[in-house]
Amino acid sequence: MNAQALTNFLPLFRSWFETAHLADRLGLSGLVASEDNLLAELDLGPMVEAEARLLNHAPSNATEAACLLEIVRQNIADAGRSDSLDTLALESVQTWLADLTIGGGEGPAVERLLQPRP
């Protein structure tokens, strides 16, 4: 896993989330012309870039973990990403949860959670 910290995670997530909602409400043609969102004004390219940056983020708290899961949930609903960043984000959230629960360690998060503890 190569996820990293992103200092402006929540503002970037809010822009991505609002753009995704606009896209759902207006459809793609209405989104490009919308003045409600900076990412929408610039077309969908920045939204795609923002999503990739968000998915490469290693969560540092429960809010960020939940936000990452929302991106992954929407991607899965849309048949997933071809670059697998959604699965990387999911693994990052699992690792954060395992580290929070049992501390850091080696190996996949779920396997670490299932190991007997002294």
Short mmCIF file of N, CA and C in Angstrom, two decimals:
data_model
loop_
_atom_site.label_atom_id
_atom_site.label_comp_id
_atom_site.label_asym_id
_atom_site.label_seq_id
_atom_site.Cartn_x
_atom_site.Cartn_y
_atom_site.Cartn_z
N MET A 1 0.84 -1.17 0.00
CA MET A 1 0.00 0.00 0.00
C MET A 1 0.89 1.23 0.00
N ASN A 2 0.55 2.23 -0.82
CA ASN A 2 1.37 3.42 -0.89
C ASN A 2 0.57 4.70 -0.64
N ALA A 3 -0.50 4.59 0.15
CA ALA A 3 -1.30 5.77 0.47
C ALA A 3 -0.48 6.74 1.30
N GLN A 4 -0.79 8.02 1.16
CA GLN A 4 -0.05 9.05 1.88
C GLN A 4 -1.00 10.09 2.45
N ALA A 5 -0.48 10.91 3.36
CA ALA A 5 -1.30 11.95 3.99
C ALA A 5 -1.57 13.09 3.02
N LEU A 6 -2.75 13.67 3.10
CA LEU A 6 -3.16 14.79 2.27
C LEU A 6 -3.64 15.88 3.22
N THR A 7 -2.95 17.02 3.26
CA THR A 7 -3.25 18.04 4.26
C THR A 7 -4.60 18.72 4.07
N ASN A 8 -5.09 18.82 2.86
CA ASN A 8 -6.37 19.48 2.61
C ASN A 8 -7.46 18.47 2.24
N PHE A 9 -7.46 17.33 2.91
CA PHE A 9 -8.38 16.25 2.56
C PHE A 9 -9.85 16.68 2.60
N LEU A 10 -10.31 17.22 3.72
CA LEU A 10 -11.74 17.53 3.86
C LEU A 10 -12.24 18.59 2.88
N PRO A 11 -11.53 19.71 2.66
CA PRO A 11 -12.02 20.65 1.65
C PRO A 11 -12.08 20.04 0.25
N LEU A 12 -11.07 19.25 -0.09
CA LEU A 12 -11.07 18.60 -1.40
C LEU A 12 -12.20 17.59 -1.49
N PHE A 13 -12.43 16.83 -0.41
CA PHE A 13 -13.53 15.87 -0.41
C PHE A 13 -14.87 16.58 -0.58
N ARG A 14 -15.07 17.69 0.13
CA ARG A 14 -16.34 18.43 0.01
C ARG A 14 -16.59 18.87 -1.43
N SER A 15 -15.56 19.38 -2.10
CA SER A 15 -15.71 19.79 -3.50
C SER A 15 -16.05 18.59 -4.38
N TRP A 16 -15.35 17.49 -4.15
CA TRP A 16 -15.63 16.27 -4.93
C TRP A 16 -17.06 15.82 -4.69
N PHE A 17 -17.48 15.80 -3.42
CA PHE A 17 -18.81 15.31 -3.04
C PHE A 17 -19.90 16.19 -3.64
N GLU A 18 -19.73 17.51 -3.55
CA GLU A 18 -20.71 18.43 -4.12
C GLU A 18 -20.79 18.28 -5.63
N THR A 19 -19.65 18.08 -6.28
CA THR A 19 -19.63 17.89 -7.72
C THR A 19 -20.33 16.59 -8.11
N ALA A 20 -20.10 15.55 -7.32
CA ALA A 20 -20.78 14.27 -7.60
C ALA A 20 -22.29 14.43 -7.47
N HIS A 21 -22.74 15.18 -6.46
CA HIS A 21 -24.18 15.42 -6.30
C HIS A 21 -24.74 16.24 -7.45
N LEU A 22 -23.99 17.27 -7.88
CA LEU A 22 -24.43 18.06 -9.03
C LEU A 22 -24.54 17.19 -10.27
N ALA A 23 -23.57 16.32 -10.46
CA ALA A 23 -23.59 15.43 -11.62
C ALA A 23 -24.83 14.54 -11.60
N ASP A 24 -25.18 14.04 -10.43
CA ASP A 24 -26.38 13.20 -10.32
C ASP A 24 -27.65 13.98 -10.62
N ARG A 25 -27.72 15.22 -10.09
CA ARG A 25 -28.93 16.03 -10.27
C ARG A 25 -29.07 16.58 -11.68
N LEU A 26 -27.98 17.08 -12.23
CA LEU A 26 -28.05 17.79 -13.50
C LEU A 26 -27.73 16.93 -14.71
N GLY A 27 -27.06 15.86 -14.50
CA GLY A 27 -26.55 15.10 -15.63
C GLY A 27 -25.27 15.75 -16.11
N LEU A 28 -24.49 15.04 -16.88
CA LEU A 28 -23.17 15.52 -17.31
C LEU A 28 -23.25 16.83 -18.07
N SER A 29 -24.19 17.02 -18.97
CA SER A 29 -24.25 18.26 -19.75
C SER A 29 -24.56 19.47 -18.88
N GLY A 30 -25.42 19.32 -17.88
CA GLY A 30 -25.72 20.42 -16.98
C GLY A 30 -24.58 20.74 -16.05
N LEU A 31 -23.78 19.74 -15.70
CA LEU A 31 -22.68 19.93 -14.77
C LEU A 31 -21.61 20.84 -15.35
N VAL A 32 -21.28 20.65 -16.61
CA VAL A 32 -20.22 21.43 -17.23
C VAL A 32 -20.56 22.92 -17.22
N ALA A 33 -21.85 23.26 -17.35
CA ALA A 33 -22.28 24.66 -17.40
C ALA A 33 -22.62 25.23 -16.02
N SER A 34 -22.58 24.44 -14.97
CA SER A 34 -23.00 24.89 -13.65
C SER A 34 -22.02 25.90 -13.07
N GLU A 35 -22.56 26.93 -12.40
CA GLU A 35 -21.72 27.91 -11.71
C GLU A 35 -21.68 27.65 -10.22
N ASP A 36 -22.27 26.54 -9.75
CA ASP A 36 -22.35 26.23 -8.33
C ASP A 36 -21.07 25.67 -7.73
N ASN A 37 -20.14 25.23 -8.55
CA ASN A 37 -19.00 24.50 -8.02
C ASN A 37 -17.78 24.76 -8.89
N LEU A 38 -16.64 25.07 -8.26
CA LEU A 38 -15.42 25.35 -9.02
C LEU A 38 -14.97 24.17 -9.85
N LEU A 39 -15.06 22.96 -9.31
CA LEU A 39 -14.64 21.80 -10.09
C LEU A 39 -15.52 21.63 -11.31
N ALA A 40 -16.83 21.93 -11.18
CA ALA A 40 -17.74 21.80 -12.30
C ALA A 40 -17.45 22.83 -13.37
N GLU A 41 -17.11 24.06 -12.97
CA GLU A 41 -16.80 25.10 -13.94
C GLU A 41 -15.63 24.70 -14.82
N LEU A 42 -14.71 23.98 -14.27
CA LEU A 42 -13.51 23.60 -14.99
C LEU A 42 -13.66 22.29 -15.76
N ASP A 43 -14.86 21.75 -15.83
CA ASP A 43 -15.15 20.47 -16.47
C ASP A 43 -14.82 19.35 -15.48
N LEU A 44 -14.93 18.11 -15.92
CA LEU A 44 -14.76 16.99 -15.00
C LEU A 44 -13.31 16.55 -14.79
N GLY A 45 -12.39 17.06 -15.56
CA GLY A 45 -10.98 16.69 -15.38
C GLY A 45 -10.48 16.91 -13.97
N PRO A 46 -10.70 18.08 -13.37
CA PRO A 46 -10.25 18.29 -12.00
C PRO A 46 -10.95 17.39 -10.99
N MET A 47 -12.21 17.03 -11.27
CA MET A 47 -12.91 16.11 -10.36
C MET A 47 -12.23 14.74 -10.38
N VAL A 48 -11.85 14.29 -11.55
CA VAL A 48 -11.16 13.01 -11.67
C VAL A 48 -9.82 13.06 -10.95
N GLU A 49 -9.09 14.16 -11.12
CA GLU A 49 -7.80 14.32 -10.44
C GLU A 49 -7.99 14.39 -8.92
N ALA A 50 -9.01 15.14 -8.48
CA ALA A 50 -9.29 15.25 -7.05
C ALA A 50 -9.62 13.88 -6.47
N GLU A 51 -10.42 13.10 -7.19
CA GLU A 51 -10.78 11.78 -6.71
C GLU A 51 -9.55 10.90 -6.57
N ALA A 52 -8.65 10.94 -7.53
CA ALA A 52 -7.42 10.15 -7.43
C ALA A 52 -6.58 10.57 -6.23
N ARG A 53 -6.46 11.88 -5.99
CA ARG A 53 -5.71 12.36 -4.82
C ARG A 53 -6.36 11.89 -3.53
N LEU A 54 -7.69 11.97 -3.46
CA LEU A 54 -8.41 11.53 -2.27
C LEU A 54 -8.22 10.03 -2.03
N LEU A 55 -8.32 9.24 -3.08
CA LEU A 55 -8.22 7.79 -2.94
C LEU A 55 -6.80 7.35 -2.57
N ASN A 56 -5.81 8.16 -2.86
CA ASN A 56 -4.44 7.85 -2.48
C ASN A 56 -4.11 8.29 -1.06
N HIS A 57 -5.08 8.84 -0.36
CA HIS A 57 -4.88 9.37 0.99
C HIS A 57 -5.02 8.27 2.04
N ALA A 58 -4.11 8.25 2.98
CA ALA A 58 -4.20 7.35 4.14
C ALA A 58 -4.98 8.07 5.22
N PRO A 59 -6.14 7.56 5.64
CA PRO A 59 -6.94 8.28 6.64
C PRO A 59 -6.19 8.43 7.96
N SER A 60 -6.46 9.56 8.62
CA SER A 60 -5.84 9.79 9.92
C SER A 60 -6.89 9.90 11.03
N ASN A 61 -8.17 9.79 10.67
CA ASN A 61 -9.24 9.80 11.66
C ASN A 61 -10.50 9.16 11.06
N ALA A 62 -11.50 8.97 11.89
CA ALA A 62 -12.72 8.27 11.46
C ALA A 62 -13.48 9.06 10.39
N THR A 63 -13.44 10.39 10.45
CA THR A 63 -14.13 11.20 9.44
C THR A 63 -13.52 10.95 8.07
N GLU A 64 -12.21 10.99 7.98
CA GLU A 64 -11.54 10.76 6.71
C GLU A 64 -11.78 9.33 6.22
N ALA A 65 -11.79 8.37 7.13
CA ALA A 65 -12.06 6.98 6.75
C ALA A 65 -13.46 6.85 6.16
N ALA A 66 -14.45 7.47 6.80
CA ALA A 66 -15.82 7.41 6.31
C ALA A 66 -15.95 8.10 4.96
N CYS A 67 -15.26 9.21 4.77
CA CYS A 67 -15.30 9.91 3.48
C CYS A 67 -14.69 9.06 2.37
N LEU A 68 -13.57 8.41 2.68
CA LEU A 68 -12.96 7.52 1.69
C LEU A 68 -13.91 6.39 1.32
N LEU A 69 -14.60 5.85 2.31
CA LEU A 69 -15.55 4.77 2.02
C LEU A 69 -16.69 5.26 1.14
N GLU A 70 -17.08 6.53 1.26
CA GLU A 70 -18.13 7.08 0.39
C GLU A 70 -17.67 7.12 -1.06
N ILE A 71 -16.42 7.52 -1.28
CA ILE A 71 -15.90 7.53 -2.64
C ILE A 71 -15.87 6.11 -3.20
N VAL A 72 -15.37 5.18 -2.40
CA VAL A 72 -15.31 3.79 -2.83
C VAL A 72 -16.72 3.25 -3.10
N ARG A 73 -17.68 3.57 -2.23
CA ARG A 73 -19.06 3.11 -2.40
C ARG A 73 -19.62 3.61 -3.73
N GLN A 74 -19.40 4.89 -4.03
CA GLN A 74 -19.91 5.43 -5.28
C GLN A 74 -19.22 4.80 -6.49
N ASN A 75 -17.93 4.54 -6.37
CA ASN A 75 -17.22 3.88 -7.47
C ASN A 75 -17.72 2.46 -7.70
N ILE A 76 -17.95 1.74 -6.63
CA ILE A 76 -18.45 0.37 -6.76
C ILE A 76 -19.84 0.40 -7.38
N ALA A 77 -20.66 1.37 -6.98
CA ALA A 77 -22.00 1.51 -7.58
C ALA A 77 -21.91 1.80 -9.07
N ASP A 78 -20.82 2.47 -9.49
CA ASP A 78 -20.60 2.78 -10.91
C ASP A 78 -19.69 1.76 -11.58
N ALA A 79 -19.51 0.60 -10.99
CA ALA A 79 -18.72 -0.51 -11.54
C ALA A 79 -17.21 -0.40 -11.29
N GLY A 80 -16.79 0.43 -10.36
CA GLY A 80 -15.38 0.48 -9.97
C GLY A 80 -14.51 1.29 -10.91
N ARG A 81 -13.31 1.60 -10.45
CA ARG A 81 -12.34 2.36 -11.23
C ARG A 81 -11.39 1.41 -11.93
N SER A 82 -10.99 1.74 -13.12
CA SER A 82 -10.07 0.89 -13.87
C SER A 82 -8.65 0.93 -13.31
N ASP A 83 -8.30 1.99 -12.57
CA ASP A 83 -6.95 2.10 -12.02
C ASP A 83 -6.84 1.50 -10.62
N SER A 84 -7.91 0.94 -10.08
CA SER A 84 -7.94 0.25 -8.78
C SER A 84 -7.68 1.17 -7.59
N LEU A 85 -7.77 2.48 -7.76
CA LEU A 85 -7.56 3.36 -6.61
C LEU A 85 -8.64 3.19 -5.56
N ASP A 86 -9.84 2.78 -5.97
CA ASP A 86 -10.89 2.54 -4.98
C ASP A 86 -10.53 1.37 -4.07
N THR A 87 -9.95 0.33 -4.61
CA THR A 87 -9.54 -0.80 -3.76
C THR A 87 -8.35 -0.42 -2.89
N LEU A 88 -7.46 0.44 -3.39
CA LEU A 88 -6.34 0.93 -2.57
C LEU A 88 -6.88 1.73 -1.39
N ALA A 89 -7.87 2.58 -1.63
CA ALA A 89 -8.46 3.37 -0.56
C ALA A 89 -9.14 2.47 0.47
N LEU A 90 -9.81 1.45 0.01
CA LEU A 90 -10.46 0.51 0.92
C LEU A 90 -9.42 -0.19 1.79
N GLU A 91 -8.32 -0.60 1.20
CA GLU A 91 -7.24 -1.23 1.96
C GLU A 91 -6.65 -0.24 2.97
N SER A 92 -6.54 1.02 2.59
CA SER A 92 -6.01 2.04 3.48
C SER A 92 -6.91 2.22 4.70
N VAL A 93 -8.22 2.22 4.48
CA VAL A 93 -9.17 2.34 5.60
C VAL A 93 -9.09 1.10 6.49
N GLN A 94 -8.99 -0.08 5.89
CA GLN A 94 -8.87 -1.30 6.68
C GLN A 94 -7.60 -1.27 7.54
N THR A 95 -6.50 -0.82 6.98
CA THR A 95 -5.25 -0.74 7.72
C THR A 95 -5.37 0.24 8.87
N TRP A 96 -5.98 1.41 8.61
CA TRP A 96 -6.16 2.40 9.67
C TRP A 96 -7.02 1.82 10.80
N LEU A 97 -8.09 1.13 10.45
CA LEU A 97 -8.96 0.54 11.47
C LEU A 97 -8.22 -0.54 12.27
N ALA A 98 -7.43 -1.37 11.58
CA ALA A 98 -6.67 -2.41 12.28
C ALA A 98 -5.63 -1.77 13.21
N ASP A 99 -4.93 -0.76 12.71
CA ASP A 99 -3.93 -0.08 13.55
C ASP A 99 -4.58 0.56 14.76
N LEU A 100 -5.76 1.14 14.57
CA LEU A 100 -6.48 1.76 15.67
C LEU A 100 -6.93 0.72 16.70
N THR A 101 -7.32 -0.44 16.21
CA THR A 101 -7.85 -1.49 17.07
C THR A 101 -6.77 -2.27 17.81
N ILE A 102 -5.73 -2.70 17.08
CA ILE A 102 -4.71 -3.57 17.69
C ILE A 102 -3.30 -3.04 17.58
N GLY A 103 -3.14 -1.84 17.07
CA GLY A 103 -1.81 -1.28 16.91
C GLY A 103 -1.22 -1.65 15.56
N GLY A 104 -0.13 -1.00 15.21
CA GLY A 104 0.53 -1.25 13.93
C GLY A 104 1.13 -2.64 13.87
N GLY A 105 1.39 -3.08 12.68
CA GLY A 105 1.99 -4.40 12.51
C GLY A 105 2.22 -4.70 11.05
N GLU A 106 2.72 -5.87 10.80
CA GLU A 106 3.01 -6.31 9.44
C GLU A 106 1.87 -7.18 8.91
N GLY A 107 1.69 -7.15 7.62
CA GLY A 107 0.71 -8.02 6.97
C GLY A 107 -0.62 -7.32 6.74
N PRO A 108 -1.48 -7.99 5.97
CA PRO A 108 -2.80 -7.43 5.65
C PRO A 108 -3.63 -7.19 6.91
N ALA A 109 -4.39 -6.10 6.90
CA ALA A 109 -5.14 -5.66 8.07
C ALA A 109 -6.08 -6.73 8.61
N VAL A 110 -6.87 -7.34 7.75
CA VAL A 110 -7.85 -8.32 8.21
C VAL A 110 -7.16 -9.53 8.83
N GLU A 111 -6.06 -9.95 8.25
CA GLU A 111 -5.31 -11.08 8.83
C GLU A 111 -4.77 -10.72 10.21
N ARG A 112 -4.28 -9.49 10.37
CA ARG A 112 -3.79 -9.06 11.67
C ARG A 112 -4.92 -9.03 12.69
N LEU A 113 -6.11 -8.61 12.27
CA LEU A 113 -7.26 -8.55 13.18
C LEU A 113 -7.69 -9.94 13.62
N LEU A 114 -7.51 -10.94 12.77
CA LEU A 114 -7.97 -12.29 13.07
C LEU A 114 -6.96 -13.13 13.84
N GLN A 115 -5.74 -12.63 13.97
CA GLN A 115 -4.71 -13.38 14.71
C GLN A 115 -5.05 -13.35 16.20
N PRO A 116 -4.81 -14.48 16.88
CA PRO A 116 -5.02 -14.51 18.33
C PRO A 116 -4.11 -13.51 19.01
N ARG A 117 -4.64 -12.83 20.00
CA ARG A 117 -3.86 -11.84 20.76
C ARG A 117 -3.63 -12.39 22.17
N PRO A 118 -2.42 -12.12 22.68
CA PRO A 118 -2.10 -12.63 24.03
C PRO A 118 -2.94 -11.96 25.10
#
